[in-house]
């Protein structure tokens, strides 16, 4: 998988300063941009290793946009996509698309796309397909959580000095990608426990994801406008105007 260029490729001068400042904003998001962050997370809480880890990788993201996305049913720019994570994953408010903070974040993404070819984007449904064959068990997930997660994320998901919150008022909101069970299962399976990634079975990962996402978290009132063409994936946990929810979220 692509790890992106090393720091030796960061140029001297204003361009290099912008790259480094963008990376710093993504790592210290709440301290740097308090007016735009509504929870206890930072961008790299989920985009690990400064966005160089496989799940949620930012390597090449610059050349994957503009991109049509069914959640908004529009062609999204990279700035739009960044602001989606501010509004949902960070439970906050968008940056000005033409301001210096957005510019520096996008410049860091541009740097990470060095030598990455422009290519068609695989649909997220194909990346998440393997999770569709597993049935999540929330009660089993509570046991996985107690055994493998609580020591860092806290017994009530509130976060500790070593790991961010997983639910409650300081967590990602219901409209965030991570609130989808399959998306969370993929992240957990590849990255958690932080000190032993890959040690969970797929079943344990999806059970933990279902348990975490069954807990209370901030609402996202605009969620009713998501997937306006009615093509929401099955693990979306909320009804939309285009698709009233009938069964249990999974
Ligand atoms: C709670 C976890 C979480 C946090 C915090 C978070 N993100 Fe994300 N982000 C995701 C997930 C999940 C995706 C979808 C990943 C995928 O499709 O593989 C995503 C996708 C993205 C993408 C598009 C990636 C692509 O390949 O299309 C960008 C850009 C992005 N996030 C930027 C940010 C920025 C900037 C911040 C901080 C303001 C942030 N994210 C905070 C979870 C998070
Ligand atoms: C050894 C400590 C540790 C353990 C154990 C651990 N995590 Fe994490 N977790 C972390 C750290 C550290 C981060 C990323 C923090 C950062 O860099 O900002 C993280 C991030 C996360 C995130 C994304 C950010 C957020 O808070 O929403 C999720 C989801 C998550 N962990 C779930 C789990 C689950 C589920 C388990 C159990 C299977 C688990 N973790 C076990 C330390 C841990």
JSON list of N, CA and C and ligand atoms in Angstrom, two decimals, residues 26 29 41-43 45-47 56-58 61 64-65 67 78 81-82 85-86 89-90 105 109 127 172 177-178 183, ligand 1:
[
{"chain": "A", "resi": 26, "resn": "UNK", "atom": "N", "xyz": [-3.99, 19.12, 11.15]},
{"chain": "A", "resi": 26, "resn": "UNK", "atom": "CA", "xyz": [-4.67, 17.82, 11.17]},
{"chain": "A", "resi": 26, "resn": "UNK", "atom": "C", "xyz": [-4.32, 17.05, 12.44]},
{"chain": "A", "resi": 29, "resn": "UNK", "atom": "N", "xyz": [-5.94, 19.50, 15.80]},
{"chain": "A", "resi": 29, "resn": "UNK", "atom": "CA", "xyz": [-7.08, 20.17, 15.21]},
{"chain": "A", "resi": 29, "resn": "UNK", "atom": "C", "xyz": [-7.84, 21.03, 16.22]},
{"chain": "A", "resi": 41, "resn": "UNK", "atom": "N", "xyz": [-11.96, 14.88, 19.48]},
{"chain": "A", "resi": 41, "resn": "UNK", "atom": "CA", "xyz": [-11.14, 14.19, 18.47]},
{"chain": "A", "resi": 41, "resn": "UNK", "atom": "C", "xyz": [-10.25, 15.17, 17.72]},
{"chain": "A", "resi": 42, "resn": "UNK", "atom": "N", "xyz": [-9.28, 14.60, 17.03]},
{"chain": "A", "resi": 42, "resn": "UNK", "atom": "CA", "xyz": [-8.47, 15.35, 16.07]},
{"chain": "A", "resi": 42, "resn": "UNK", "atom": "C", "xyz": [-8.53, 14.55, 14.77]},
{"chain": "A", "resi": 43, "resn": "UNK", "atom": "N", "xyz": [-8.18, 15.19, 13.66]},
{"chain": "A", "resi": 43, "resn": "UNK", "atom": "CA", "xyz": [-8.31, 14.48, 12.38]},
{"chain": "A", "resi": 43, "resn": "UNK", "atom": "C", "xyz": [-7.56, 13.16, 12.40]},
{"chain": "A", "resi": 45, "resn": "UNK", "atom": "N", "xyz": [-7.04, 11.18, 14.75]},
{"chain": "A", "resi": 45, "resn": "UNK", "atom": "CA", "xyz": [-7.58, 10.12, 15.62]},
{"chain": "A", "resi": 45, "resn": "UNK", "atom": "C", "xyz": [-8.06, 8.95, 14.78]},
{"chain": "A", "resi": 46, "resn": "UNK", "atom": "N", "xyz": [-8.55, 9.24, 13.58]},
{"chain": "A", "resi": 46, "resn": "UNK", "atom": "CA", "xyz": [-9.06, 8.19, 12.68]},
{"chain": "A", "resi": 46, "resn": "UNK", "atom": "C", "xyz": [-8.16, 8.03, 11.45]},
{"chain": "A", "resi": 47, "resn": "UNK", "atom": "N", "xyz": [-7.52, 9.08, 11.04]},
{"chain": "A", "resi": 47, "resn": "UNK", "atom": "CA", "xyz": [-6.58, 9.03, 9.90]},
{"chain": "A", "resi": 47, "resn": "UNK", "atom": "C", "xyz": [-5.18, 8.88, 10.49]},
{"chain": "A", "resi": 56, "resn": "UNK", "atom": "N", "xyz": [-8.78, 4.97, 5.71]},
{"chain": "A", "resi": 56, "resn": "UNK", "atom": "CA", "xyz": [-8.86, 6.42, 5.78]},
{"chain": "A", "resi": 56, "resn": "UNK", "atom": "C", "xyz": [-7.59, 7.09, 5.29]},
{"chain": "A", "resi": 57, "resn": "UNK", "atom": "N", "xyz": [-6.87, 6.43, 4.38]},
{"chain": "A", "resi": 57, "resn": "UNK", "atom": "CA", "xyz": [-5.60, 6.99, 3.91]},
{"chain": "A", "resi": 57, "resn": "UNK", "atom": "C", "xyz": [-5.82, 8.31, 3.15]},
{"chain": "A", "resi": 58, "resn": "UNK", "atom": "N", "xyz": [-4.94, 9.26, 3.43]},
{"chain": "A", "resi": 58, "resn": "UNK", "atom": "CA", "xyz": [-4.92, 10.50, 2.67]},
{"chain": "A", "resi": 58, "resn": "UNK", "atom": "C", "xyz": [-3.87, 10.47, 1.56]},
{"chain": "A", "resi": 61, "resn": "UNK", "atom": "N", "xyz": [-5.36, 11.18, -1.83]},
{"chain": "A", "resi": 61, "resn": "UNK", "atom": "CA", "xyz": [-6.74, 11.69, -1.77]},
{"chain": "A", "resi": 61, "resn": "UNK", "atom": "C", "xyz": [-6.89, 12.93, -2.66]},
{"chain": "A", "resi": 64, "resn": "UNK", "atom": "N", "xyz": [-8.03, 11.99, -5.97]},
{"chain": "A", "resi": 64, "resn": "UNK", "atom": "CA", "xyz": [-9.32, 11.27, -6.05]},
{"chain": "A", "resi": 64, "resn": "UNK", "atom": "C", "xyz": [-10.51, 12.24, -6.10]},
{"chain": "A", "resi": 65, "resn": "UNK", "atom": "N", "xyz": [-10.24, 13.53, -5.96]},
{"chain": "A", "resi": 65, "resn": "UNK", "atom": "CA", "xyz": [-11.32, 14.54, -6.02]},
{"chain": "A", "resi": 65, "resn": "UNK", "atom": "C", "xyz": [-11.01, 15.50, -7.13]},
{"chain": "A", "resi": 67, "resn": "UNK", "atom": "N", "xyz": [-15.09, 14.28, -7.04]},
{"chain": "A", "resi": 67, "resn": "UNK", "atom": "CA", "xyz": [-15.62, 12.93, -7.07]},
{"chain": "A", "resi": 67, "resn": "UNK", "atom": "C", "xyz": [-17.12, 12.99, -6.82]},
{"chain": "A", "resi": 78, "resn": "UNK", "atom": "N", "xyz": [-12.38, 18.46, -2.95]},
{"chain": "A", "resi": 78, "resn": "UNK", "atom": "CA", "xyz": [-11.62, 18.02, -1.77]},
{"chain": "A", "resi": 78, "resn": "UNK", "atom": "C", "xyz": [-11.98, 18.92, -0.57]},
{"chain": "A", "resi": 81, "resn": "UNK", "atom": "N", "xyz": [-15.14, 17.72, 0.94]},
{"chain": "A", "resi": 81, "resn": "UNK", "atom": "CA", "xyz": [-14.95, 16.47, 1.68]},
{"chain": "A", "resi": 81, "resn": "UNK", "atom": "C", "xyz": [-14.28, 16.72, 3.03]},
{"chain": "A", "resi": 82, "resn": "UNK", "atom": "N", "xyz": [-13.31, 17.62, 3.06]},
{"chain": "A", "resi": 82, "resn": "UNK", "atom": "CA", "xyz": [-12.68, 17.99, 4.34]},
{"chain": "A", "resi": 82, "resn": "UNK", "atom": "C", "xyz": [-13.75, 18.54, 5.29]},
{"chain": "A", "resi": 85, "resn": "UNK", "atom": "N", "xyz": [-15.94, 16.01, 7.08]},
{"chain": "A", "resi": 85, "resn": "UNK", "atom": "CA", "xyz": [-15.38, 15.45, 8.32]},
{"chain": "A", "resi": 85, "resn": "UNK", "atom": "C", "xyz": [-15.40, 16.48, 9.45]},
{"chain": "A", "resi": 86, "resn": "UNK", "atom": "N", "xyz": [-15.25, 17.77, 9.15]},
{"chain": "A", "resi": 86, "resn": "UNK", "atom": "CA", "xyz": [-15.42, 18.76, 10.22]},
{"chain": "A", "resi": 86, "resn": "UNK", "atom": "C", "xyz": [-16.84, 18.72, 10.79]},
{"chain": "A", "resi": 89, "resn": "UNK", "atom": "N", "xyz": [-17.49, 13.98, 11.60]},
{"chain": "A", "resi": 89, "resn": "UNK", "atom": "CA", "xyz": [-16.51, 13.27, 12.43]},
{"chain": "A", "resi": 89, "resn": "UNK", "atom": "C", "xyz": [-16.05, 14.14, 13.60]},
{"chain": "A", "resi": 90, "resn": "UNK", "atom": "N", "xyz": [-15.94, 15.45, 13.38]},
{"chain": "A", "resi": 90, "resn": "UNK", "atom": "CA", "xyz": [-15.47, 16.36, 14.43]},
{"chain": "A", "resi": 90, "resn": "UNK", "atom": "C", "xyz": [-16.66, 17.06, 15.10]},
{"chain": "A", "resi": 105, "resn": "UNK", "atom": "N", "xyz": [-4.27, 22.65, 4.65]},
{"chain": "A", "resi": 105, "resn": "UNK", "atom": "CA", "xyz": [-4.68, 21.23, 4.72]},
{"chain": "A", "resi": 105, "resn": "UNK", "atom": "C", "xyz": [-4.63, 20.61, 3.31]},
{"chain": "A", "resi": 109, "resn": "UNK", "atom": "N", "xyz": [-2.31, 17.55, 1.60]},
{"chain": "A", "resi": 109, "resn": "UNK", "atom": "CA", "xyz": [-2.84, 16.43, 0.79]},
{"chain": "A", "resi": 109, "resn": "UNK", "atom": "C", "xyz": [-2.17, 16.38, -0.59]},
{"chain": "A", "resi": 127, "resn": "UNK", "atom": "N", "xyz": [-15.12, -2.07, -1.17]},
{"chain": "A", "resi": 127, "resn": "UNK", "atom": "CA", "xyz": [-14.16, -2.21, -0.08]},
{"chain": "A", "resi": 127, "resn": "UNK", "atom": "C", "xyz": [-14.81, -2.77, 1.18]},
{"chain": "A", "resi": 172, "resn": "UNK", "atom": "N", "xyz": [-17.60, 11.37, 17.73]},
{"chain": "A", "resi": 172, "resn": "UNK", "atom": "CA", "xyz": [-18.12, 11.67, 16.40]},
{"chain": "A", "resi": 172, "resn": "UNK", "atom": "C", "xyz": [-19.65, 11.60, 16.42]},
{"chain": "A", "resi": 177, "resn": "UNK", "atom": "N", "xyz": [-18.99, 8.94, 9.04]},
{"chain": "A", "resi": 177, "resn": "UNK", "atom": "CA", "xyz": [-18.74, 7.65, 8.41]},
{"chain": "A", "resi": 177, "resn": "UNK", "atom": "C", "xyz": [-18.49, 6.56, 9.45]},
{"chain": "A", "resi": 178, "resn": "UNK", "atom": "N", "xyz": [-17.80, 6.91, 10.54]},
{"chain": "A", "resi": 178, "resn": "UNK", "atom": "CA", "xyz": [-17.48, 5.91, 11.56]},
{"chain": "A", "resi": 178, "resn": "UNK", "atom": "C", "xyz": [-18.72, 5.40, 12.27]},
{"chain": "A", "resi": 183, "resn": "UNK", "atom": "N", "xyz": [-18.04, 0.43, 8.20]},
{"chain": "A", "resi": 183, "resn": "UNK", "atom": "CA", "xyz": [-16.88, 1.34, 8.15]},
{"chain": "A", "resi": 183, "resn": "UNK", "atom": "C", "xyz": [-16.08, 1.23, 9.43]},
{"chain": "B", "resi": 1, "resn": "LIG", "atom": "C1", "xyz": [-14.23, 9.69, 13.76]},
{"chain": "B", "resi": 1, "resn": "LIG", "atom": "C2", "xyz": [-13.26, 9.37, 12.75]},
{"chain": "B", "resi": 1, "resn": "LIG", "atom": "C3", "xyz": [-12.80, 10.47, 11.80]},
{"chain": "B", "resi": 1, "resn": "LIG", "atom": "C4", "xyz": [-12.27, 11.72, 12.11]},
{"chain": "B", "resi": 1, "resn": "LIG", "atom": "C5", "xyz": [-12.03, 12.28, 13.48]},
{"chain": "B", "resi": 1, "resn": "LIG", "atom": "C6", "xyz": [-11.99, 12.37, 10.86]},
{"chain": "B", "resi": 1, "resn": "LIG", "atom": "N1", "xyz": [-12.31, 11.56, 9.83]},
{"chain": "B", "resi": 1, "resn": "LIG", "atom": "FE1", "xyz": [-12.03, 11.94, 7.84]},
{"chain": "B", "resi": 1, "resn": "LIG", "atom": "N2", "xyz": [-12.88, 10.16, 7.38]},
{"chain": "B", "resi": 1, "resn": "LIG", "atom": "C7", "xyz": [-13.32, 9.22, 8.29]},
{"chain": "B", "resi": 1, "resn": "LIG", "atom": "C8", "xyz": [-13.86, 8.07, 7.57]},
{"chain": "B", "resi": 1, "resn": "LIG", "atom": "C9", "xyz": [-14.45, 6.82, 8.20]},
{"chain": "B", "resi": 1, "resn": "LIG", "atom": "C10", "xyz": [-13.73, 8.37, 6.19]},
{"chain": "B", "resi": 1, "resn": "LIG", "atom": "C11", "xyz": [-14.11, 7.49, 5.00]},
{"chain": "B", "resi": 1, "resn": "LIG", "atom": "C12", "xyz": [-12.92, 6.64, 4.71]},
{"chain": "B", "resi": 1, "resn": "LIG", "atom": "C13", "xyz": [-13.08, 5.78, 3.51]},
{"chain": "B", "resi": 1, "resn": "LIG", "atom": "O1", "xyz": [-14.01, 5.98, 2.74]},
{"chain": "B", "resi": 1, "resn": "LIG", "atom": "O2", "xyz": [-12.21, 4.89, 3.38]},
{"chain": "B", "resi": 1, "resn": "LIG", "atom": "C14", "xyz": [-13.10, 9.69, 6.11]},
{"chain": "B", "resi": 1, "resn": "LIG", "atom": "C15", "xyz": [-12.76, 10.32, 4.91]},
{"chain": "B", "resi": 1, "resn": "LIG", "atom": "C16", "xyz": [-12.05, 11.49, 4.82]},
{"chain": "B", "resi": 1, "resn": "LIG", "atom": "C17", "xyz": [-11.57, 12.07, 3.58]},
{"chain": "B", "resi": 1, "resn": "LIG", "atom": "C18", "xyz": [-11.79, 11.49, 2.19]},
{"chain": "B", "resi": 1, "resn": "LIG", "atom": "C19", "xyz": [-10.91, 10.29, 1.97]},
{"chain": "B", "resi": 1, "resn": "LIG", "atom": "C20", "xyz": [-11.10, 9.66, 0.60]},
{"chain": "B", "resi": 1, "resn": "LIG", "atom": "O3", "xyz": [-10.31, 8.79, 0.27]},
{"chain": "B", "resi": 1, "resn": "LIG", "atom": "O4", "xyz": [-12.04, 10.01, -0.11]},
{"chain": "B", "resi": 1, "resn": "LIG", "atom": "C21", "xyz": [-10.90, 13.21, 3.90]},
{"chain": "B", "resi": 1, "resn": "LIG", "atom": "C22", "xyz": [-10.21, 14.16, 2.94]},
{"chain": "B", "resi": 1, "resn": "LIG", "atom": "C23", "xyz": [-10.98, 13.35, 5.34]},
{"chain": "B", "resi": 1, "resn": "LIG", "atom": "N3", "xyz": [-11.67, 12.30, 5.86]},
{"chain": "B", "resi": 1, "resn": "LIG", "atom": "C24", "xyz": [-10.44, 14.41, 6.03]},
{"chain": "B", "resi": 1, "resn": "LIG", "atom": "C25", "xyz": [-10.60, 14.57, 7.41]},
{"chain": "B", "resi": 1, "resn": "LIG", "atom": "C26", "xyz": [-10.19, 15.77, 8.11]},
{"chain": "B", "resi": 1, "resn": "LIG", "atom": "C27", "xyz": [-9.54, 16.97, 7.47]},
{"chain": "B", "resi": 1, "resn": "LIG", "atom": "C28", "xyz": [-10.51, 15.57, 9.42]},
{"chain": "B", "resi": 1, "resn": "LIG", "atom": "C29", "xyz": [-10.38, 16.56, 10.56]},
{"chain": "B", "resi": 1, "resn": "LIG", "atom": "C30", "xyz": [-11.06, 17.82, 10.33]},
{"chain": "B", "resi": 1, "resn": "LIG", "atom": "C31", "xyz": [-11.08, 14.24, 9.54]},
{"chain": "B", "resi": 1, "resn": "LIG", "atom": "N4", "xyz": [-11.14, 13.68, 8.30]},
{"chain": "B", "resi": 1, "resn": "LIG", "atom": "C32", "xyz": [-11.48, 13.66, 10.73]},
{"chain": "B", "resi": 1, "resn": "LIG", "atom": "C33", "xyz": [-13.26, 9.30, 9.65]},
{"chain": "B", "resi": 1, "resn": "LIG", "atom": "C34", "xyz": [-12.81, 10.39, 10.36]}
]
